[in-house]
PDB file of C-alpha atoms and ligand atoms in Angstrom:
ATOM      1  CA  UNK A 179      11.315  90.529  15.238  1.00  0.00           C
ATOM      2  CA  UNK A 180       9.142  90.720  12.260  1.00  0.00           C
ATOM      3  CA  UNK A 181       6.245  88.613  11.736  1.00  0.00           C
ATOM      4  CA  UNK A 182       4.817  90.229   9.313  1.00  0.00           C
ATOM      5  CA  UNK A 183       8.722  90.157   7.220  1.00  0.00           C
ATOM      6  CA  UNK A 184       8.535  86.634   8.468  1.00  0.00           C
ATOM      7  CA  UNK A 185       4.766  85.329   7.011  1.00  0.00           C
ATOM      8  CA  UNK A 186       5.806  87.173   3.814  1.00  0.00           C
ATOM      9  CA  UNK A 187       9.000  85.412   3.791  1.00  0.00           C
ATOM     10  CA  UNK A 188       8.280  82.242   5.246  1.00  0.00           C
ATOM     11  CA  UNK A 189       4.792  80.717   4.231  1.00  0.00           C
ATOM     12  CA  UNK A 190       4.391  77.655   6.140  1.00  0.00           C
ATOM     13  CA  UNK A 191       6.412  78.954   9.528  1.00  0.00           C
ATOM     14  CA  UNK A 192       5.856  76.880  12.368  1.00  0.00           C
ATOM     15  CA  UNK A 193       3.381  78.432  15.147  1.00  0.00           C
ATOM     16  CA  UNK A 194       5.773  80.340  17.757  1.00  0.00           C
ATOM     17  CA  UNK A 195       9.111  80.759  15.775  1.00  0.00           C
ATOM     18  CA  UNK A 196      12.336  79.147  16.809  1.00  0.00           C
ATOM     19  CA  UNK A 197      14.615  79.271  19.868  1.00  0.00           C
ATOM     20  CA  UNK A 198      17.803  79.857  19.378  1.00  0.00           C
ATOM     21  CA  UNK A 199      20.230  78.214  22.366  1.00  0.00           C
ATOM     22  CA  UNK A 200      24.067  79.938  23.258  1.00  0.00           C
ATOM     23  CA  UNK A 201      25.850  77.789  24.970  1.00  0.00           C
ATOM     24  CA  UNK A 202      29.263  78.355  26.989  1.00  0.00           C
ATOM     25  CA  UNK A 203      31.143  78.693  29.685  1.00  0.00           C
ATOM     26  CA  UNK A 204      30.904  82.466  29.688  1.00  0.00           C
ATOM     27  CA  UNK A 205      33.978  82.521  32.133  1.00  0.00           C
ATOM     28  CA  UNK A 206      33.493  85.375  31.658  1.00  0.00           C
ATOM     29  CA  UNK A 207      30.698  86.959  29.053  1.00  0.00           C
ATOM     30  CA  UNK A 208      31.870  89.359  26.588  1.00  0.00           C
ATOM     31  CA  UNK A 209      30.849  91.139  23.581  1.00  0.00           C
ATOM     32  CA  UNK A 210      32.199  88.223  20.979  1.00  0.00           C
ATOM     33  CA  UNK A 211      29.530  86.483  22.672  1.00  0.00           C
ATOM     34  CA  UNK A 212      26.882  89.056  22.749  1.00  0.00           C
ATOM     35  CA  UNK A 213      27.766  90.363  19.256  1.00  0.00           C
ATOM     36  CA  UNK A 214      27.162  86.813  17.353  1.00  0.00           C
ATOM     37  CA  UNK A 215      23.799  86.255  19.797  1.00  0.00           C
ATOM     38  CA  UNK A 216      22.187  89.796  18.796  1.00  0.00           C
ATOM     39  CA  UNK A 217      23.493  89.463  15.335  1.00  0.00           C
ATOM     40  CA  UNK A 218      21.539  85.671  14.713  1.00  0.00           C
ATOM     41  CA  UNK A 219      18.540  86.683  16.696  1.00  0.00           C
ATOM     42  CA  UNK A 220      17.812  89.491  14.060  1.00  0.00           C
ATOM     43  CA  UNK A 221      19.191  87.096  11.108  1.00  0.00           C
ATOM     44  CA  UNK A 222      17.020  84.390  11.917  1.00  0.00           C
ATOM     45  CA  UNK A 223      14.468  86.108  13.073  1.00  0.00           C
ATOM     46  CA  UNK A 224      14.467  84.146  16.412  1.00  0.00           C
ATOM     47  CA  UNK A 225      11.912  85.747  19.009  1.00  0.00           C
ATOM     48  CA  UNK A 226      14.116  84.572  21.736  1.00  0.00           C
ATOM     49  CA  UNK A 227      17.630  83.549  21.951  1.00  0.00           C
ATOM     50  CA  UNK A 228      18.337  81.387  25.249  1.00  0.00           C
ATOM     51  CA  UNK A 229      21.235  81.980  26.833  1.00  0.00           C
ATOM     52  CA  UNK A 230      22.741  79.020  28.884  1.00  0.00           C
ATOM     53  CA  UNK A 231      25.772  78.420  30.893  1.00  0.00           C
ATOM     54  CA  UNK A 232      27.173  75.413  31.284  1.00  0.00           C
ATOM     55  CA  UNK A 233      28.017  73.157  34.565  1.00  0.00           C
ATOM     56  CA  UNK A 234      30.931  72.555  36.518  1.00  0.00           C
ATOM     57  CA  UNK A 235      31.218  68.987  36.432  1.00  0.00           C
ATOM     58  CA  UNK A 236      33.751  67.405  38.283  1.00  0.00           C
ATOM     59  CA  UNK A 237      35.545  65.580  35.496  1.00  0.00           C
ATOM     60  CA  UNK A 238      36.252  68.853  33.356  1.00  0.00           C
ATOM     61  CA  UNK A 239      38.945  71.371  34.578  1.00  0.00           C
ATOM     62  CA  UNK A 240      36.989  73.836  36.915  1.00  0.00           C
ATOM     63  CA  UNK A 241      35.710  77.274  35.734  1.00  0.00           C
ATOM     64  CA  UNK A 242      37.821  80.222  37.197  1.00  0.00           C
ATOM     65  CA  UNK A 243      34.796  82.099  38.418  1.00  0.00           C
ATOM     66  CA  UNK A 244      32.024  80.449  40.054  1.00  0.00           C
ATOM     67  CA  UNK A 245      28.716  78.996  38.690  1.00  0.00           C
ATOM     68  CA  UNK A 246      27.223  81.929  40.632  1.00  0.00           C
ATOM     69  CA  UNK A 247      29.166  85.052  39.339  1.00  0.00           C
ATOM     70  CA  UNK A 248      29.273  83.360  35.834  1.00  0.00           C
ATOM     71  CA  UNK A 249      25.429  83.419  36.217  1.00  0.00           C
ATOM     72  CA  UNK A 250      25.596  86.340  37.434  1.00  0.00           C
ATOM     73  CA  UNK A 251      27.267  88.287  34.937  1.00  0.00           C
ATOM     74  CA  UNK A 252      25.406  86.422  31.461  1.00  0.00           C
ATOM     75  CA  UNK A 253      21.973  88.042  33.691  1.00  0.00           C
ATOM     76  CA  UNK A 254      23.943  91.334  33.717  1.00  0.00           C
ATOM     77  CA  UNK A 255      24.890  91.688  29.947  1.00  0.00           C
ATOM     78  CA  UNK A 256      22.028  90.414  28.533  1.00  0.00           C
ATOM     79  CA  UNK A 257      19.390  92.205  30.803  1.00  0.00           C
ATOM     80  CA  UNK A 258      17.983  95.153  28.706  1.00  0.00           C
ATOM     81  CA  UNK A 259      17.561  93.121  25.163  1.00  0.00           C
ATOM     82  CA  UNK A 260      14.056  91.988  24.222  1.00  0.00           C
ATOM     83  CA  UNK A 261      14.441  88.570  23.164  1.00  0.00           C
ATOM     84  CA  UNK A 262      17.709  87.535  25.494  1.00  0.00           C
ATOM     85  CA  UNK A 263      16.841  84.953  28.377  1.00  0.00           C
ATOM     86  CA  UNK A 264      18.825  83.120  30.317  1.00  0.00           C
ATOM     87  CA  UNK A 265      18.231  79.533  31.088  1.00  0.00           C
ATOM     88  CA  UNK A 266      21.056  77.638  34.141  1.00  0.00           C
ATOM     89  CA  UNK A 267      19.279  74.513  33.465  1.00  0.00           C
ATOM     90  CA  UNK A 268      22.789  72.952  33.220  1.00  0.00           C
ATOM     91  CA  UNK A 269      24.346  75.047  36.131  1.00  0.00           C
ATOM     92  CA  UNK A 270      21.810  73.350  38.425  1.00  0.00           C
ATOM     93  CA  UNK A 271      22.757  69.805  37.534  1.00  0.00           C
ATOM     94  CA  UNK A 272      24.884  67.506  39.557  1.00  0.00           C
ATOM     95  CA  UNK A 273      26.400  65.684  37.175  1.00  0.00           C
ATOM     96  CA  UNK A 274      28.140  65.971  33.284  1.00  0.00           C
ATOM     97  CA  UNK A 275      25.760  68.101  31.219  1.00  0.00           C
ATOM     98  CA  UNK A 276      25.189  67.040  27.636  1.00  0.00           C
ATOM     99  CA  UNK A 277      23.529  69.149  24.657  1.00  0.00           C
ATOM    100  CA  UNK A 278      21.819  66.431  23.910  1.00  0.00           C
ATOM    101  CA  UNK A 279      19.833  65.791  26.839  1.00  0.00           C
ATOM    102  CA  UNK A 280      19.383  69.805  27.209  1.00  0.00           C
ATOM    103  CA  UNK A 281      17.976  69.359  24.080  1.00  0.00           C
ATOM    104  CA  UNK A 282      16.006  66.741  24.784  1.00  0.00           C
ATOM    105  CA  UNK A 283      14.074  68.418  27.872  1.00  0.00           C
ATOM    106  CA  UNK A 284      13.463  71.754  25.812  1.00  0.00           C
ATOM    107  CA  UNK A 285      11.583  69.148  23.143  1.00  0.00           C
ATOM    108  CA  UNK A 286       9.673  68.208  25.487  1.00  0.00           C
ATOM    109  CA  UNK A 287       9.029  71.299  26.904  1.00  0.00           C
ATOM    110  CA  UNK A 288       8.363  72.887  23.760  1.00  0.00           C
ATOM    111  CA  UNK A 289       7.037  70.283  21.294  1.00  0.00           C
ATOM    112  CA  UNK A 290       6.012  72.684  18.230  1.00  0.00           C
ATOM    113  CA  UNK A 291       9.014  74.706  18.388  1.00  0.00           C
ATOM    114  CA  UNK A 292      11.731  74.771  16.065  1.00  0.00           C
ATOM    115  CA  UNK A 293      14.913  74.827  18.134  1.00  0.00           C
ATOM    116  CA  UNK A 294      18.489  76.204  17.045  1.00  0.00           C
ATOM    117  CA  UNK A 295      21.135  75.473  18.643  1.00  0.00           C
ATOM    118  CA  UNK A 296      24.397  78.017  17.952  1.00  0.00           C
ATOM    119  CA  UNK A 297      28.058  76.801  18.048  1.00  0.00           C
ATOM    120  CA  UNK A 298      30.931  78.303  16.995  1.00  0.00           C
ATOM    121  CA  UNK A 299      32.927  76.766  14.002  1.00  0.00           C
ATOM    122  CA  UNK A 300      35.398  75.481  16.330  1.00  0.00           C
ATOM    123  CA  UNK A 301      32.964  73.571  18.446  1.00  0.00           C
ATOM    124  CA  UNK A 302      30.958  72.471  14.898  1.00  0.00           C
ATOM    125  CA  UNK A 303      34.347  70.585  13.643  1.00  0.00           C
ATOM    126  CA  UNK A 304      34.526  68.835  17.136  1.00  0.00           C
ATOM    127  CA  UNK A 305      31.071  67.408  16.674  1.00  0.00           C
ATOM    128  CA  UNK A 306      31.579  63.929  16.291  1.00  0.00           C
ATOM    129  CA  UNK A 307      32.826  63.374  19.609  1.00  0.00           C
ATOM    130  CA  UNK A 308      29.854  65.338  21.208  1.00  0.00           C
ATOM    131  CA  UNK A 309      27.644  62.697  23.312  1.00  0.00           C
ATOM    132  CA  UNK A 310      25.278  60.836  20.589  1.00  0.00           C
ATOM    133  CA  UNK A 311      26.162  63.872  18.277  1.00  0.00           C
ATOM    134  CA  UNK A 312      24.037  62.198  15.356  1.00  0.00           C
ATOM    135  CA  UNK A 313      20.621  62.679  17.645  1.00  0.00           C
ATOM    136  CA  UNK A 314      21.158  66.099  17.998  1.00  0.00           C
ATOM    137  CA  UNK A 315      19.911  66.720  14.064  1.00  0.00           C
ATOM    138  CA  UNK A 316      16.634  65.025  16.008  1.00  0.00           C
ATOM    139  CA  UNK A 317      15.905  67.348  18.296  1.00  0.00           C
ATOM    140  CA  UNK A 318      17.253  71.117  16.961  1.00  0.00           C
ATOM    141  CA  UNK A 319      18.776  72.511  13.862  1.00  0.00           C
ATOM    142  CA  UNK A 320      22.039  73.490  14.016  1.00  0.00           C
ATOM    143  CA  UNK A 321      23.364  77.195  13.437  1.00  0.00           C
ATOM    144  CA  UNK A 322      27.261  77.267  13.215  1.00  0.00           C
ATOM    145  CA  UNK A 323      28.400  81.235  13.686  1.00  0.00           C
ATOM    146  CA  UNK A 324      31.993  81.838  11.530  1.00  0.00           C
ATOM    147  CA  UNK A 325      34.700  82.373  13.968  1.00  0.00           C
ATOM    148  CA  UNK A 326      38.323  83.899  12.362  1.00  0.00           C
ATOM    149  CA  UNK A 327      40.464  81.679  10.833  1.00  0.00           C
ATOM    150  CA  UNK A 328      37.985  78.923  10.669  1.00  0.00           C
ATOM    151  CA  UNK A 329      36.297  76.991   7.054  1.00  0.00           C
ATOM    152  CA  UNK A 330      33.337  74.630   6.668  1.00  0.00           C
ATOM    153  CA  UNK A 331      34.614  71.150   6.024  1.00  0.00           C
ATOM    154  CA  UNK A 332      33.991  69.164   2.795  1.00  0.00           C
ATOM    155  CA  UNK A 333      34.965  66.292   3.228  1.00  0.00           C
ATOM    156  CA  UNK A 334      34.736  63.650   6.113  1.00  0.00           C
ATOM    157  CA  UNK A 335      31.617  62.952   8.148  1.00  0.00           C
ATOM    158  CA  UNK A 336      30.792  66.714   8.944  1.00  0.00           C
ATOM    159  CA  UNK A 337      31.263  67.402   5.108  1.00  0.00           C
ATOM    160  CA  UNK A 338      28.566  64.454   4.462  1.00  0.00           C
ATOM    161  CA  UNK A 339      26.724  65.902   6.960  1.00  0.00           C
ATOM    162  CA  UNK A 340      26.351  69.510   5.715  1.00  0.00           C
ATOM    163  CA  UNK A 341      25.411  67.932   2.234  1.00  0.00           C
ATOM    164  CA  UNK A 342      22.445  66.169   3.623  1.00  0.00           C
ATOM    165  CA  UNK A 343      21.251  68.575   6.071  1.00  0.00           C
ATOM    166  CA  UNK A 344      22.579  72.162   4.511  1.00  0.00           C
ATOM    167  CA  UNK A 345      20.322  75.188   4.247  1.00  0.00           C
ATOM    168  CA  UNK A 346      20.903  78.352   2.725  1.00  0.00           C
ATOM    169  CA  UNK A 347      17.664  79.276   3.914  1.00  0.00           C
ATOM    170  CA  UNK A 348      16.375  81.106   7.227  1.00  0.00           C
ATOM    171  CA  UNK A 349      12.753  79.523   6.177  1.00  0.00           C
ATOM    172  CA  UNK A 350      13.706  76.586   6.509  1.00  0.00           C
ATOM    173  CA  UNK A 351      14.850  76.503  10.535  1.00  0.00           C
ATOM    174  CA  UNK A 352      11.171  78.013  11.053  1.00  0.00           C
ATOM    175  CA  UNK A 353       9.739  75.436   8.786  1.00  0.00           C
ATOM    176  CA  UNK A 354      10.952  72.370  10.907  1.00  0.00           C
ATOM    177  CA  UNK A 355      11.143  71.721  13.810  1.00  0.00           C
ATOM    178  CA  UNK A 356      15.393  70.493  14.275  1.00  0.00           C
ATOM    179  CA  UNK A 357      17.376  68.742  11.200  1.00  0.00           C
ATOM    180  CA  UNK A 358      19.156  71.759   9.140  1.00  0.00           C
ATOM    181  CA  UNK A 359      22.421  73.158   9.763  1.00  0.00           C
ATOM    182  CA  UNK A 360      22.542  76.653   8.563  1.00  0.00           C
ATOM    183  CA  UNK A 361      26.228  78.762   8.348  1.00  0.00           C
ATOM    184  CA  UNK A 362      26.492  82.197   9.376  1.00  0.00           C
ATOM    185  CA  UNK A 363      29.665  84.764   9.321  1.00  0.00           C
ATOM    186  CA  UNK A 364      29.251  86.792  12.278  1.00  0.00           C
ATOM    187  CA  UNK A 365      30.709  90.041  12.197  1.00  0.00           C
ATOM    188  CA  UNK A 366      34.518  88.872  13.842  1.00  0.00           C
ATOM    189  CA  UNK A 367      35.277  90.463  16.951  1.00  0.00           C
ATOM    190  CA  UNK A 368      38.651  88.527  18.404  1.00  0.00           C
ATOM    191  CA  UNK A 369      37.797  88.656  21.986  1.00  0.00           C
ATOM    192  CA  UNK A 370      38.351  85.415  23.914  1.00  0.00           C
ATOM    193  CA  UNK A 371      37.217  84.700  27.780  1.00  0.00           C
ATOM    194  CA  UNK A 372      40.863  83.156  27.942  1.00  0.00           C
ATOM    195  CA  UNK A 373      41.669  86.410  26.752  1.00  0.00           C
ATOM    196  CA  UNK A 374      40.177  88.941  28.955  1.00  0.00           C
ATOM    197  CA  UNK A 375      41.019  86.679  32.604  1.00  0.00           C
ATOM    198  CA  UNK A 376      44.520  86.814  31.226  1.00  0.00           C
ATOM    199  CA  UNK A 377      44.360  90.469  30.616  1.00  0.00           C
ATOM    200  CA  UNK A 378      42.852  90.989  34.044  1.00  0.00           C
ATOM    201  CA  UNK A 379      45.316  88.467  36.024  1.00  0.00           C
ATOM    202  CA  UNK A 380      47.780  90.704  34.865  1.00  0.00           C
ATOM    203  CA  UNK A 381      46.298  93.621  35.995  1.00  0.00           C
ATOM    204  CA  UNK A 382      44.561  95.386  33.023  1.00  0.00           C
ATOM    205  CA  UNK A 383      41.387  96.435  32.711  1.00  0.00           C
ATOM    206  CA  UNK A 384      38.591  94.731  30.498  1.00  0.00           C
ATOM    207  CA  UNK A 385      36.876  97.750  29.847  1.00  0.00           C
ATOM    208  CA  UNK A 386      35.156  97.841  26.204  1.00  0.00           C
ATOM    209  CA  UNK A 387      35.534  93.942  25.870  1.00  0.00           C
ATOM    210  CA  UNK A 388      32.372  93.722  27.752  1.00  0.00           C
ATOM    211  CA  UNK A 389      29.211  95.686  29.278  1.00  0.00           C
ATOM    212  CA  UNK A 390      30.190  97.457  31.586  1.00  0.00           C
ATOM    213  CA  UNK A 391      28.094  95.881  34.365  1.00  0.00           C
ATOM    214  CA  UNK A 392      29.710  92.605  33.476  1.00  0.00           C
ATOM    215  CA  UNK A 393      32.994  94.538  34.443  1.00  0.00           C
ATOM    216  CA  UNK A 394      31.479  96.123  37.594  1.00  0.00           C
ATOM    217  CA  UNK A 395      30.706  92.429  38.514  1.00  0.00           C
ATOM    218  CA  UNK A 396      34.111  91.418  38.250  1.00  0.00           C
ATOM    219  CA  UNK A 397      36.207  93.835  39.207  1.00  0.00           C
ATOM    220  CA  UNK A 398      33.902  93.765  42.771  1.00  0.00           C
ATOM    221  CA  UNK A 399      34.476  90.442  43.061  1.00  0.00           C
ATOM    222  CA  UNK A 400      38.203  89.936  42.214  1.00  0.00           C
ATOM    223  CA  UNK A 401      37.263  86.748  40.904  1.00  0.00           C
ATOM    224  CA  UNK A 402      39.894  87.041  37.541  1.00  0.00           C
ATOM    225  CA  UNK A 403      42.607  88.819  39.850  1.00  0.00           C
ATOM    226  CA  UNK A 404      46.061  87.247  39.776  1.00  0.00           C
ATOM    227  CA  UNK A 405      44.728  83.354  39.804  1.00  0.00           C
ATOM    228  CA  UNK A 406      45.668  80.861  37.773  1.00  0.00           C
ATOM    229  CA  UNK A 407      44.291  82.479  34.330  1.00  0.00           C
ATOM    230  CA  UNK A 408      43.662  78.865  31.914  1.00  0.00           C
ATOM    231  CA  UNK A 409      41.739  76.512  32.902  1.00  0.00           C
ATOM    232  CA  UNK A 410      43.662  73.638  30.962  1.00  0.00           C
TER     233      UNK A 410
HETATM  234  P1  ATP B  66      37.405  80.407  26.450  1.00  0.00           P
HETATM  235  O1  ATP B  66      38.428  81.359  25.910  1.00  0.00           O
HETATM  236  O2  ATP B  66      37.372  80.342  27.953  1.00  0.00           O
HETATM  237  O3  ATP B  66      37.453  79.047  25.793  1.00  0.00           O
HETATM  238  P2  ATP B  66      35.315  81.645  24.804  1.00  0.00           P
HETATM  239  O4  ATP B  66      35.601  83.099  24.759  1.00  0.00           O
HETATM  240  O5  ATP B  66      35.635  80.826  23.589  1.00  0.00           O
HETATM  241  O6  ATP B  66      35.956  81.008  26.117  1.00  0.00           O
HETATM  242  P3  ATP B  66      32.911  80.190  25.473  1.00  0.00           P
HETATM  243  O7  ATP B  66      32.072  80.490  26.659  1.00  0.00           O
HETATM  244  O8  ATP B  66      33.708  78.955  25.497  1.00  0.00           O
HETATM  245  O9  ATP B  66      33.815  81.499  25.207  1.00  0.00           O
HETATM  246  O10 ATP B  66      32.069  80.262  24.119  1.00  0.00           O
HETATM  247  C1  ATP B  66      30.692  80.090  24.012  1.00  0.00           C
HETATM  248  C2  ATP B  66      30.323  80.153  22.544  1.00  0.00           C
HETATM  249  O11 ATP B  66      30.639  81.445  22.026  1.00  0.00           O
HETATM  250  C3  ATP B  66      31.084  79.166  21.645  1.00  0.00           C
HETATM  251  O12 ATP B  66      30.165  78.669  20.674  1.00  0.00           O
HETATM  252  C4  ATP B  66      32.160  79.994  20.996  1.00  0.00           C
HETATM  253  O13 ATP B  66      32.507  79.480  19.714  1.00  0.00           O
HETATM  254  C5  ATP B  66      31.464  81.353  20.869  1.00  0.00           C
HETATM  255  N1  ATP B  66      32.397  82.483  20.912  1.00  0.00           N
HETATM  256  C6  ATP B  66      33.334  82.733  21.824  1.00  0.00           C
HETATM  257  N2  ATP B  66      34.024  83.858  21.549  1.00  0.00           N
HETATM  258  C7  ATP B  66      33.489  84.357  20.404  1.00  0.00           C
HETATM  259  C8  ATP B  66      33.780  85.505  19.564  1.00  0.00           C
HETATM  260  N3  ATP B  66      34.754  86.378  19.868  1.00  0.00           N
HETATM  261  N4  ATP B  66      33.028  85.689  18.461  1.00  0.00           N
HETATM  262  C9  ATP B  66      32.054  84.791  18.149  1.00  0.00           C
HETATM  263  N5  ATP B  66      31.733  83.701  18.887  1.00  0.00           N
HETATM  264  C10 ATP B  66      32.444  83.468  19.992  1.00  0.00           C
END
C-alpha cells in the first residue's frame, strides 16, 4: 500500500491505517473469497486485511471440514500476500461467536485504528438480526463487497441506515475510526464453498476454484469426499 497515494489523498488519516476483517466459514477457501479480499485491500488501501474463520458452535449446523483443516487451508491460500493474516480468535472459543464482541476485543486491542469489517451483500441485508447489529457502526465501519444478483436497499432500516452512515469515500474509513458503510462491486467470480464440496462429493476436481495448496490440503485429507455436501 501507498502512503504516500494515501497522505496525498487522505489529509487527516488516522495513525496506522485501517484493518480490514473477512469473515466466514471458509468450508472451504476459494478464490471468490481471495479475489474480493486482495481486490479491497488495494481499494482501500488497507495495510492488512485479517482473515478470520468462524467457530463451530454447537447450536449452528456443523462445518463439513474441521476447525483444524478449515484453518488450515485459509493459512495455505493466503500465505505468500503481504498484508493477509489470519486471526482464529473465534475458532478458539467455546461458545457462539458474535461480530460484535470480535469487534469489540480488536477495539480494545487496537484503540487508534480504524477497523473495516467486509460482508458480502447477502450477509449486509441480514443485518438486523446480527447480535446488537446497531453497535457494530460503534466499533468498525462497514465495507459491503457486491455479490451477483444482489442491490443496496433503499428503503427499510438498512436503507435509513446507508443514508446516515454512507460514504463514497475511501478517506473517510481512514479518517474514523468505525461508523461508515462504504459499497464496493468486486469483480464477480460465482464460486460458492457449497459449490466446490458438492463438486468434490461427487467426485470432481476443484482445481482452478482455489490455490492449489488449498486443493493439495483437501484432496489429502478426503475431508469433502462423498459426505453429506450442505450443511443445512
Ligand atoms: P457457503 O457456500 O458454504 O455458504 P461461501 O462460499 O458463501 O460459503 P463463506 O465462508 O460463507 O463462503 O463466505 C465468507 C464471506 O465471503 C461472505 O461475506 C461471503 O459473502 C463472501 N463470499 C463468498 N463467496 C464469494 C464470492 N464468490 N465472491 C465474493 N464474495 C464471496
Amino acid at each position: 500500500m501507498s502512503t504516500t497515494l494515501l497522505s496525498a489523498t487522505c489529509p487527516a488519516s488516522a495513525v496506522s491505517g485501517p484493518m480490514g476483517i473477512f469473515g466466514g466459514t471458509f468450508d472451504p477457501i476459494h478464490y471468490g473469497h481471495l479475489r474480493t479480499a486482495y481486490e479491497l485491500l488495494a481499494t482501500l488501501r488497507l495495510p492488512e486485511m485479517r482473515f478470520m474463520p468462524a467457530g463451530n458452535p454447537p447450536h449452528r449446523p456443523a462445518t463439513i471440514a474441521s476447525n483444524e483443516l478449515r484453518l488450515q487451508m485459509v493459512r495455505a491460500a493466503t500465505a505468500g500476500q503481504s498484508g493477509f493474516t489470519v486471526d482464529d480468535r473465534e475458532m478458539r472459543k467455546q461458545g457462539p461467536s458474535y461480530s460484535v464482541e470480535t469487534l469489540a476485543e480488536l477495539r480494545a486491542e487496537a484503540p487508534t485504528r480504524p477497523l473495516c469489517l467486509i460482508v458480502g451483500m447477502d450477509a449486509f441485508l441480514g443485518l438486523p438480526k446480527w447480535h446488537r447489529w446497531r453497535d457494530l457502526l460503534t466499533l468498525a465501519h462497514l465495507v459491503v463487497a457486491h455479490r451477483p444478483g444482489w442491490r443496496a436497499p433503499l428503503m427499510g432500516p438498512l436503507g435509513e441506515l446507508l443514508v446516515e452512515h454512507g460514504t463514497g469515500s475511501v478517506c473517510d474509513l481512514h479518517e474514523a475510526l468505525a461508523g461508515r458503510i462504504y459499497i464496493h462491486a468486486v469483480t464477480q467470480l460465482e464460486i460458492s464453498s457449497t459449490d466446490v464440496r458438492a463438486l468434490i462429493g461427487a467426485g470432481g476436481d476443484p482445481r482452478y476454484l482455489m490455490p492449489e495448496a488449498v486443493r493439495s490440503i483437501i484432496l489429502e485429507s478426503g475431508c469433502y469426499a462423498r459426505k453429506e455436501v450442505g450443511r443445512g
